[in-house]
CSV table of C-alpha atoms in Angstrom, one decimal:
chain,number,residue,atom,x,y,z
R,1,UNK,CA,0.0,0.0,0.0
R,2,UNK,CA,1.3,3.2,-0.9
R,3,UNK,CA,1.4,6.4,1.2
R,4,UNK,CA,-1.9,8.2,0.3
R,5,UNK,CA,-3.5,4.9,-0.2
R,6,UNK,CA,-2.5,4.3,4.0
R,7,UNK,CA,-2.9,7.7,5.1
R,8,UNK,CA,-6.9,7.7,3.1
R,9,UNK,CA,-7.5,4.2,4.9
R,10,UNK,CA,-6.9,5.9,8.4
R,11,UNK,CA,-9.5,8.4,7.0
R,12,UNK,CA,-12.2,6.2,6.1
R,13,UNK,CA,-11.8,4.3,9.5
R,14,UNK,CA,-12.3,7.7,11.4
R,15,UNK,CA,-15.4,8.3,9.2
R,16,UNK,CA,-16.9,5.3,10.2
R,17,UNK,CA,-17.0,6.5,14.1
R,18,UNK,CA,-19.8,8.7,13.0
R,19,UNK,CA,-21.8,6.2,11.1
R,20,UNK,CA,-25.2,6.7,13.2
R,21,UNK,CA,-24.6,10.1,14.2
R,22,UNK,CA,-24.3,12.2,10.8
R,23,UNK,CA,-27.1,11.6,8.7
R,24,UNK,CA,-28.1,13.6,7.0
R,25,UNK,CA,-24.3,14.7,6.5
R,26,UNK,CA,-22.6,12.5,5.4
R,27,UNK,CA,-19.6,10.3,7.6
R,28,UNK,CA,-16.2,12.3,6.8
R,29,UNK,CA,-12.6,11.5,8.0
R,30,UNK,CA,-9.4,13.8,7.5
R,31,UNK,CA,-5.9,13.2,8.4
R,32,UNK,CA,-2.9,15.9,8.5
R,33,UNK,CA,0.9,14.7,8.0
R,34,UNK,CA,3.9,16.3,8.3
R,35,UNK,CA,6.7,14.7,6.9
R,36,UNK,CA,5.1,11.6,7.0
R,37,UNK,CA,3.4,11.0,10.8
R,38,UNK,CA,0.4,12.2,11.1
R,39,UNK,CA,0.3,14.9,13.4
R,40,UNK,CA,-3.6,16.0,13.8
R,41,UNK,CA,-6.8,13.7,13.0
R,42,UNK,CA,-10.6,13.7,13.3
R,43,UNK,CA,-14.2,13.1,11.9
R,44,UNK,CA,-17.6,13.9,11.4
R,45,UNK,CA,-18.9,13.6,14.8
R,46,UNK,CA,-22.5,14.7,14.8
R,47,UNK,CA,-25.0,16.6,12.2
R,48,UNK,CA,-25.0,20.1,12.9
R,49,UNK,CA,-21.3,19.9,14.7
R,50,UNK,CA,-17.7,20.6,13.2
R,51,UNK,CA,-16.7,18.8,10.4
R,52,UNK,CA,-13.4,16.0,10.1
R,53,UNK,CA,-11.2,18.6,8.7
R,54,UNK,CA,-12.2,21.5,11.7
R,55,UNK,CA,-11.7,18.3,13.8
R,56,UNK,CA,-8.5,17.5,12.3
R,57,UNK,CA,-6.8,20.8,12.7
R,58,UNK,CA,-7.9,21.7,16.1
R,59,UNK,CA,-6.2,18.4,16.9
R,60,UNK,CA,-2.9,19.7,15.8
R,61,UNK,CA,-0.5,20.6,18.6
R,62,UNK,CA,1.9,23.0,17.3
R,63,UNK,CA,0.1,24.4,14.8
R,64,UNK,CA,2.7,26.1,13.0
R,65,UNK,CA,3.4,22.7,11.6
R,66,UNK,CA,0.5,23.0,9.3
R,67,UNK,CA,2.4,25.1,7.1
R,68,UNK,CA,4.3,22.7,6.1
R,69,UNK,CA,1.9,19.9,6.1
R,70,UNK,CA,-0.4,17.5,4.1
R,71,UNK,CA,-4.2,17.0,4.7
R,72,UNK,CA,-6.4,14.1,3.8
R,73,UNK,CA,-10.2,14.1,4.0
R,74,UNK,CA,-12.3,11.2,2.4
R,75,UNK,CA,-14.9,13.6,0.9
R,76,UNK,CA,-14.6,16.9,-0.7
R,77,UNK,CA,-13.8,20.0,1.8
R,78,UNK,CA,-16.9,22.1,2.1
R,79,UNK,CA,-17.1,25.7,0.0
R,80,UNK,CA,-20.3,26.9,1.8
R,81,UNK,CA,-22.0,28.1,4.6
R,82,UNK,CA,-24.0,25.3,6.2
R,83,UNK,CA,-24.6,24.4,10.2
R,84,UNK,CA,-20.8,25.2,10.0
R,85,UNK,CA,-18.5,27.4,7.9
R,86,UNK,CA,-16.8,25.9,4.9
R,87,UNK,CA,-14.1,24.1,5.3
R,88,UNK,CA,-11.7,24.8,2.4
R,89,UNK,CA,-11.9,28.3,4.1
R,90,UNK,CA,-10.3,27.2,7.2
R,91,UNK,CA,-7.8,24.7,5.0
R,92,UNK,CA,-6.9,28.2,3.1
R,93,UNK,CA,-6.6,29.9,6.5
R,94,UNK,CA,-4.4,28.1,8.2
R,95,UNK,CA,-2.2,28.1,5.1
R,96,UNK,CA,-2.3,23.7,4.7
R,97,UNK,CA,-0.9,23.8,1.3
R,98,UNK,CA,-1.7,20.2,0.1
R,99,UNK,CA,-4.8,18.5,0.0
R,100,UNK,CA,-5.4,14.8,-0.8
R,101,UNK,CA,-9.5,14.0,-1.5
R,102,UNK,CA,-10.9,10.6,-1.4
R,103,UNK,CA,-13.8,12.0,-4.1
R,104,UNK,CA,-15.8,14.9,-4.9
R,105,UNK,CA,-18.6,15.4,-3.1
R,106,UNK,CA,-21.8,15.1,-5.1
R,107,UNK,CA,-23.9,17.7,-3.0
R,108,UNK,CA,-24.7,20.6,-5.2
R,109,UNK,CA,-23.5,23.0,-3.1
R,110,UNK,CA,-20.4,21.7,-3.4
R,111,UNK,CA,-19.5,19.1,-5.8
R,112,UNK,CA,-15.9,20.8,-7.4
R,113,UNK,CA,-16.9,23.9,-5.7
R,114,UNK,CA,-14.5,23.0,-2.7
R,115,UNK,CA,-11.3,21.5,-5.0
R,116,UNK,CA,-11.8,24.8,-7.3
R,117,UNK,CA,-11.6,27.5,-4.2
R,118,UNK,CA,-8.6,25.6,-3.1
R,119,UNK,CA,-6.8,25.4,-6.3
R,120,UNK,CA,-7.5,29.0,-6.9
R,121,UNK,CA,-5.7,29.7,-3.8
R,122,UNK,CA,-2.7,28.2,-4.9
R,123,UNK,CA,-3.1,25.0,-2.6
R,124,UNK,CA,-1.8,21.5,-4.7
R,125,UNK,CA,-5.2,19.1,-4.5
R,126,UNK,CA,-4.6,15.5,-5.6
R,127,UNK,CA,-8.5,14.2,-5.9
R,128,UNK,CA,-9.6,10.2,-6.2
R,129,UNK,CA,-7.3,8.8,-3.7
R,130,UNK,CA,-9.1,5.1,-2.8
R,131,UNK,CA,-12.2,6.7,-4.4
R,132,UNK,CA,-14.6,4.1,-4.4
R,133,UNK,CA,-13.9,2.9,-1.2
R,134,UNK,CA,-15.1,6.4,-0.6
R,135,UNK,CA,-17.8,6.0,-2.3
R,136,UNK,CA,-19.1,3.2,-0.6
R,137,UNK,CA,-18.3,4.9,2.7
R,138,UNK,CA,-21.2,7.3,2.0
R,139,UNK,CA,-23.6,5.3,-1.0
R,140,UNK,CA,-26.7,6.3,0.9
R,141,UNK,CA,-25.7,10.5,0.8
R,142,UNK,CA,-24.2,9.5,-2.5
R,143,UNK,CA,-27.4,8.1,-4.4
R,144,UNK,CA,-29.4,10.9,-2.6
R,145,UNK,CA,-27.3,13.5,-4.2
R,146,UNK,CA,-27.5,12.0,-7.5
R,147,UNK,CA,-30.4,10.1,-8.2
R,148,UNK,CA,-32.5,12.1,-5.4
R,149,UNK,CA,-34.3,9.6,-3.9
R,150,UNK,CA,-33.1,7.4,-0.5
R,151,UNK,CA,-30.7,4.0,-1.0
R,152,UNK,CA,-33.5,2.0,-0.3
R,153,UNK,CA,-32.8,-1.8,1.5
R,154,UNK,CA,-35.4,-4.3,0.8
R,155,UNK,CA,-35.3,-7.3,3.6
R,156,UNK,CA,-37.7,-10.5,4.1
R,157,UNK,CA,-37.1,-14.0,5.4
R,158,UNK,CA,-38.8,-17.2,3.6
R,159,UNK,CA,-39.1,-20.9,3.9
R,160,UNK,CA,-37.1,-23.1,2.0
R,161,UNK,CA,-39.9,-23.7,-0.8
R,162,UNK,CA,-40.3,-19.8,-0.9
R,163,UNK,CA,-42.9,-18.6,1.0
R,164,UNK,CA,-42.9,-15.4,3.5
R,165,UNK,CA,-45.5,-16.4,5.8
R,166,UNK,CA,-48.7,-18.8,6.0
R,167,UNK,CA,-51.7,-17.2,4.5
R,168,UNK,CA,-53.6,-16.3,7.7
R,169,UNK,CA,-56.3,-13.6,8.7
R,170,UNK,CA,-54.6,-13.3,12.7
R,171,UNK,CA,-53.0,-15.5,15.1
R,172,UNK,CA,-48.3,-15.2,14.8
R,173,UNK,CA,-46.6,-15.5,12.2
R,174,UNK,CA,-44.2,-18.1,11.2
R,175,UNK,CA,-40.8,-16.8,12.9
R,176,UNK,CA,-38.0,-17.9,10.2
R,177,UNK,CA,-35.5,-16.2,12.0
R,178,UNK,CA,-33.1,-17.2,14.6
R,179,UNK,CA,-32.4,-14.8,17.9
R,180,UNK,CA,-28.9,-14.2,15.7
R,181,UNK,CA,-30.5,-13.1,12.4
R,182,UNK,CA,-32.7,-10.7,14.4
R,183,UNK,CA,-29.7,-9.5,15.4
R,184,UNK,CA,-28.8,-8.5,12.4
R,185,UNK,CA,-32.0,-7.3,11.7
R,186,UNK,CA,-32.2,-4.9,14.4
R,187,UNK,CA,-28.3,-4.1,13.9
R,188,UNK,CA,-29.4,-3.0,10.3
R,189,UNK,CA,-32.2,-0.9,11.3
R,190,UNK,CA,-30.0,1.0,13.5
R,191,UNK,CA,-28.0,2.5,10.6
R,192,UNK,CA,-30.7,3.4,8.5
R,193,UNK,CA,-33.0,7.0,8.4
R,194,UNK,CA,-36.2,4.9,8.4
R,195,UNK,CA,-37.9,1.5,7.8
R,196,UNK,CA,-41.1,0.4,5.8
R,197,UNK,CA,-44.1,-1.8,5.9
R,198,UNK,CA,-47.6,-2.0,4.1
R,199,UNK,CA,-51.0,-2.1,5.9
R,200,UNK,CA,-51.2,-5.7,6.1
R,201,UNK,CA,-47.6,-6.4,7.8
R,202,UNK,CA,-48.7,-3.7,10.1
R,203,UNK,CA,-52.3,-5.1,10.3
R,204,UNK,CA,-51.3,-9.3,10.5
R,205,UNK,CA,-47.7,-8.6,12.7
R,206,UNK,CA,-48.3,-5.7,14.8
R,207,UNK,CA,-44.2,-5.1,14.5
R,208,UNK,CA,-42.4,-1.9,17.0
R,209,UNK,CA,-40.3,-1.7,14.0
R,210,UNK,CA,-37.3,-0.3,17.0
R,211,UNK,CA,-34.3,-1.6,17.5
R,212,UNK,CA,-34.3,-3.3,20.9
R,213,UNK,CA,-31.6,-6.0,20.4
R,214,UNK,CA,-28.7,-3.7,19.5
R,215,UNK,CA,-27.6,-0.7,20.6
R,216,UNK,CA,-28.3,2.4,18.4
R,217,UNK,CA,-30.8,5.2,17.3
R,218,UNK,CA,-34.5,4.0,16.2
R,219,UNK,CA,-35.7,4.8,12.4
R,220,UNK,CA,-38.6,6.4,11.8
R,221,UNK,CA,-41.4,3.9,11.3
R,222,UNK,CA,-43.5,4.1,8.0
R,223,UNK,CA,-46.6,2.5,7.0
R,224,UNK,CA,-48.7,2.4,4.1
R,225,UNK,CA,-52.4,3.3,6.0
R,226,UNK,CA,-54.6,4.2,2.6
R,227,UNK,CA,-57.8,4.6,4.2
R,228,UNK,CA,-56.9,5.0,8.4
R,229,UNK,CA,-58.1,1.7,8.7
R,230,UNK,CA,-55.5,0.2,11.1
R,231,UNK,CA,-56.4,0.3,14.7
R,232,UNK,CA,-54.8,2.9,16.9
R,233,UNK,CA,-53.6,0.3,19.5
R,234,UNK,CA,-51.0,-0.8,16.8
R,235,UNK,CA,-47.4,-0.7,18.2
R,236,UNK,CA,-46.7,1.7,15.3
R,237,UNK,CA,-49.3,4.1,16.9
R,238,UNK,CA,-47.7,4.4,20.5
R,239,UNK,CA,-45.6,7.7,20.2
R,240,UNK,CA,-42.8,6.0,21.4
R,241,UNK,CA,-41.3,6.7,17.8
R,242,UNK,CA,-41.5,8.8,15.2
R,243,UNK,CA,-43.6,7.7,12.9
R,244,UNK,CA,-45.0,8.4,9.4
R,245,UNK,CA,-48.4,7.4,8.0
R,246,UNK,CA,-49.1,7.6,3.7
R,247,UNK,CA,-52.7,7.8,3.4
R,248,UNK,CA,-55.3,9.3,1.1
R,249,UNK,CA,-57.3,10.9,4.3
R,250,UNK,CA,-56.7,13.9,6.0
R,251,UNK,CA,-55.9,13.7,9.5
R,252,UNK,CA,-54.2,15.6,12.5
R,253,UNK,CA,-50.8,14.7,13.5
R,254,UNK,CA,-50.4,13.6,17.1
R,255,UNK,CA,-47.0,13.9,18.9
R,256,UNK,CA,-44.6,11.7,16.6
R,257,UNK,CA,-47.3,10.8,14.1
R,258,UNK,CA,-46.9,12.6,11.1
R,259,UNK,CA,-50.0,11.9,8.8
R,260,UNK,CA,-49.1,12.6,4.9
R,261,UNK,CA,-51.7,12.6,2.5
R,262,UNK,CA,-50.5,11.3,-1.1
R,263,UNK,CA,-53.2,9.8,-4.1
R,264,UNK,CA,-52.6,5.9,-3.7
R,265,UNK,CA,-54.0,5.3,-7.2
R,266,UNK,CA,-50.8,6.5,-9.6
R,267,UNK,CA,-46.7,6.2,-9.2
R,268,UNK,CA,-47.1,5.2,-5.0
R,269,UNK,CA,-43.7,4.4,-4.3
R,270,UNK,CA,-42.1,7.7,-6.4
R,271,UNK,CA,-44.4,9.4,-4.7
R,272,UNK,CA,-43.1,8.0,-1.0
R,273,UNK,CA,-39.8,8.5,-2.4
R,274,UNK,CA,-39.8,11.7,-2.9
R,275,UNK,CA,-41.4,12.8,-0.2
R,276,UNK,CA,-39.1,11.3,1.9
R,277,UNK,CA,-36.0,12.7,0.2
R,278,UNK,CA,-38.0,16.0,0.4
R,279,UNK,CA,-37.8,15.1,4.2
R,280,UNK,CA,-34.4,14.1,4.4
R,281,UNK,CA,-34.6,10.8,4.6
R,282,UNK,CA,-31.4,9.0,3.0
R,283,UNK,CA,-31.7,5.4,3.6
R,284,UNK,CA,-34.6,3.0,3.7
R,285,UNK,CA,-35.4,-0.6,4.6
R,286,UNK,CA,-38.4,-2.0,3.5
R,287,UNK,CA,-39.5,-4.8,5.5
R,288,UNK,CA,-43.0,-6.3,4.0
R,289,UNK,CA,-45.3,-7.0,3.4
R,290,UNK,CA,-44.8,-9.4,-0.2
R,291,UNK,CA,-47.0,-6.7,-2.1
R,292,UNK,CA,-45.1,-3.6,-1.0
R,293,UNK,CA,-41.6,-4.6,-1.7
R,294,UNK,CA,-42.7,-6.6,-5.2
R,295,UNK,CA,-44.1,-3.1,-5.5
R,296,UNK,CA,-40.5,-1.3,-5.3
R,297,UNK,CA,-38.9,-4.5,-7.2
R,298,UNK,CA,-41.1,-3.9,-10.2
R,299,UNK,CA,-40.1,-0.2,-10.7
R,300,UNK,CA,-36.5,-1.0,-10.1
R,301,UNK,CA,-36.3,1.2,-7.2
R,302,UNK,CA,-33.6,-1.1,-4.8
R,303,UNK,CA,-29.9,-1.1,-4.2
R,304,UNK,CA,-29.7,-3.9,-2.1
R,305,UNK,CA,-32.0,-6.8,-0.8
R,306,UNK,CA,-31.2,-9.1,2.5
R,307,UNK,CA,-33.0,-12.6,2.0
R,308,UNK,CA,-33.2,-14.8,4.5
R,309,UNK,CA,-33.6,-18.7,3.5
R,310,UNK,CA,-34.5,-21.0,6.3
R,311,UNK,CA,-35.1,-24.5,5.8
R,312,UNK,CA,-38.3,-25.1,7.2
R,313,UNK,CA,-40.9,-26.1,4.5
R,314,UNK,CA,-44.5,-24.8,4.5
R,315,UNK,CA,-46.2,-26.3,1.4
R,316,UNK,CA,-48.3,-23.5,0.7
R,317,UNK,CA,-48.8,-19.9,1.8
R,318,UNK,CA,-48.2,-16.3,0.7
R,319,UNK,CA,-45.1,-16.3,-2.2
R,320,UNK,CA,-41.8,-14.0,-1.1
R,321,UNK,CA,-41.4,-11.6,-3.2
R,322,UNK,CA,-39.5,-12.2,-6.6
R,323,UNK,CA,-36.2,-9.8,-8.0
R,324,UNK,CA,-36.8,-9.4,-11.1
R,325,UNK,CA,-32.9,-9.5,-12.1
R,326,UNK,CA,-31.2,-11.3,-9.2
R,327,UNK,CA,-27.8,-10.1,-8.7
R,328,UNK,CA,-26.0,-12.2,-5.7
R,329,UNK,CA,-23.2,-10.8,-4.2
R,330,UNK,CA,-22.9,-13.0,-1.8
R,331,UNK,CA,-24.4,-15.4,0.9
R,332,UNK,CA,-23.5,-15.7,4.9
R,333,UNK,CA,-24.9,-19.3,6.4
R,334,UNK,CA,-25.8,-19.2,10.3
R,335,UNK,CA,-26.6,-22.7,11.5
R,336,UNK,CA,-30.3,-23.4,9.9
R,337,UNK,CA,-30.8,-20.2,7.5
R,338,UNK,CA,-28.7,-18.3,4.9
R,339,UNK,CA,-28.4,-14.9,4.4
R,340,UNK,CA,-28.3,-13.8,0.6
R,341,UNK,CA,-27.1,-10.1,-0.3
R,342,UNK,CA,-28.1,-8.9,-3.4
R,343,UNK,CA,-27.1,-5.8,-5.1
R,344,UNK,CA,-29.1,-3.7,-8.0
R,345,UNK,CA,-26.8,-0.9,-9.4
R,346,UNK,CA,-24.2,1.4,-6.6
């Protein structure tokens, strides 16, 4: 591994430190060398708090050092006025006279903007250092950026002989998943903006939709209510949460019950989706029911789909959802179910 390649892996770990705590921001980690040690690093702590290069710098010791020294950052130094003041002014200031960028940040605001103001004042910026391990760092603020909509994760478990559940009109579900894989389950919930589920999930499964067995932030919860037909003593419904309702009705938002009114009849899920980019919302996970995520699948609007095979056999029941082009990235096997990633187009 060569030197920036090193020092731009030390800033990609730092990033990750934030990974729960910068949304909608994205995760950011910046290094400063001089003559080769690194003499100042930090990261993205928190939305709405100083960035990894401010972090970085105010980390240095002697700073007349950073005359003479080198900074990396993983994304793009800032050009504008946000929550904080942009950082390629303080690079500029404190007289840092090279720059190494892991890739440009695709944020309109800034995208070259950054690079440009520090190249016009004289600084020497080297740009695509391990860029798409950058990238990937930040896919969710990336695709949001770009394709303006949030990186959306679809996720269901199934029997061996594909089917999601029996077909029922009450009583449990059929539990496919082991205490480990709801784990994970939870584990990924934590580092998503908010997770999804159609009436009948919420209806048939009464889920919380939290994350109570791993330690994190909860998503906001979302269900698909067309007519407010679901009974308010739904889990989904105890305020505990925030918690957003689609519907065609009009009705009064209660303490973290938002209740947004969208026609049900043309273009649903573009119409979710942009509502929740218009909201901030980055990343997704949509959980069920079989009708909802086929839904998403059939407008190819996915990035990446978690499915759970376990090898009990039902016979019959409700059909898992189907990807239309299956693209297997790989498979993880925990004692009597496997795990299959698959992954549509970052």
């Amino acid at each position: 591994m060569n030197k920036d390649d090193f020092f731009m892996s030390r800033c990609i770990q730092l990033a990750k430190n934030g990974k729960v705590n910068t949304a909608p921001n994205p995760m950011v980690g910046a290094v400063i060398i001089n003559n080769d040690k690194i003499i100042g690093e930090g990261y993205h702590v928190k939305y709405g708090e100083n960035h990894a290069e401010v972090n970085a710098i105010h980390s240095v010791k002697e700073p007349e050092l950073l005359k003479n020294s080198t900074i990396y950052v993983s994304l793009e130094p800032c050009s504008h006025y946000g929550k904080t003041p942009p950082c390629a002014d303080l690079i500029i200031e404190k007289g840092i006279p090279k720059i190494v960028v892991g890739c440009v940040d695709p944020f309109n605001k800034v995208s070259g903007k950054g690079i440009q103001k520090l190249r016009n004042a004289g600084r020497d910026v080297k740009v695509g250092i391990l860029e798409k391990e950058c990238l990937e760092l930040n896919k969710n603020f990336i695709l949001a950026n770009t394709l303006n909509r949030p990186y959306i994760i679809l996720k269901w478990a199934q029997s061996a002989d594909g089917f999601i559940d029996k077909e029922r009109n009450g009583g449990r579900p059929v539990l496919f998943s082991s205490p480990f894989t709801q784990m994970l389950v939870h584990k990924k919930r934590s580092e998503v903006d908010a997770v999804l589920v159609g009436t009948k999930t919420a209806f048939l499964d009464n889920p919380s939709l939290t994350v109570r067995l791993w330690y994190g932030k909860n998503p906001i919860r979302i269900v698909l209510d067309k007519g407010l037909n679901l009974p308010s003593s739904l889990y989904l419904f105890d305020n505990s949460v925030k918690t957003f309702v689609f519907t065609e009705k009009e009705k009064e938002n209660s303490l973290n019950i938002k209740y947004i009114t969208l026609n049900f009849d043309v273009d649903l899920p573009q119409k979710i989706l942009n509502t929740l980019q218009s909201l901030q919302v980055q990343s997704l996970i949509i959980e069920g029911g079989k009708t909802t995520i086929q839904n998403f699948i059939d407008l190819n609007l996915w990035d990446e789909a978690y499915i759970e095979k376990s090898e009990i056999i039902l016979g019959s029941g409700v059909k898992s959802p189907v990807l239309n082009n299956k693209k297997l990235v790989k498979t993880h096997i925990y004692n009597t179910s496997t795990i299959e990633f698959h992954l549509n187009k970052f």
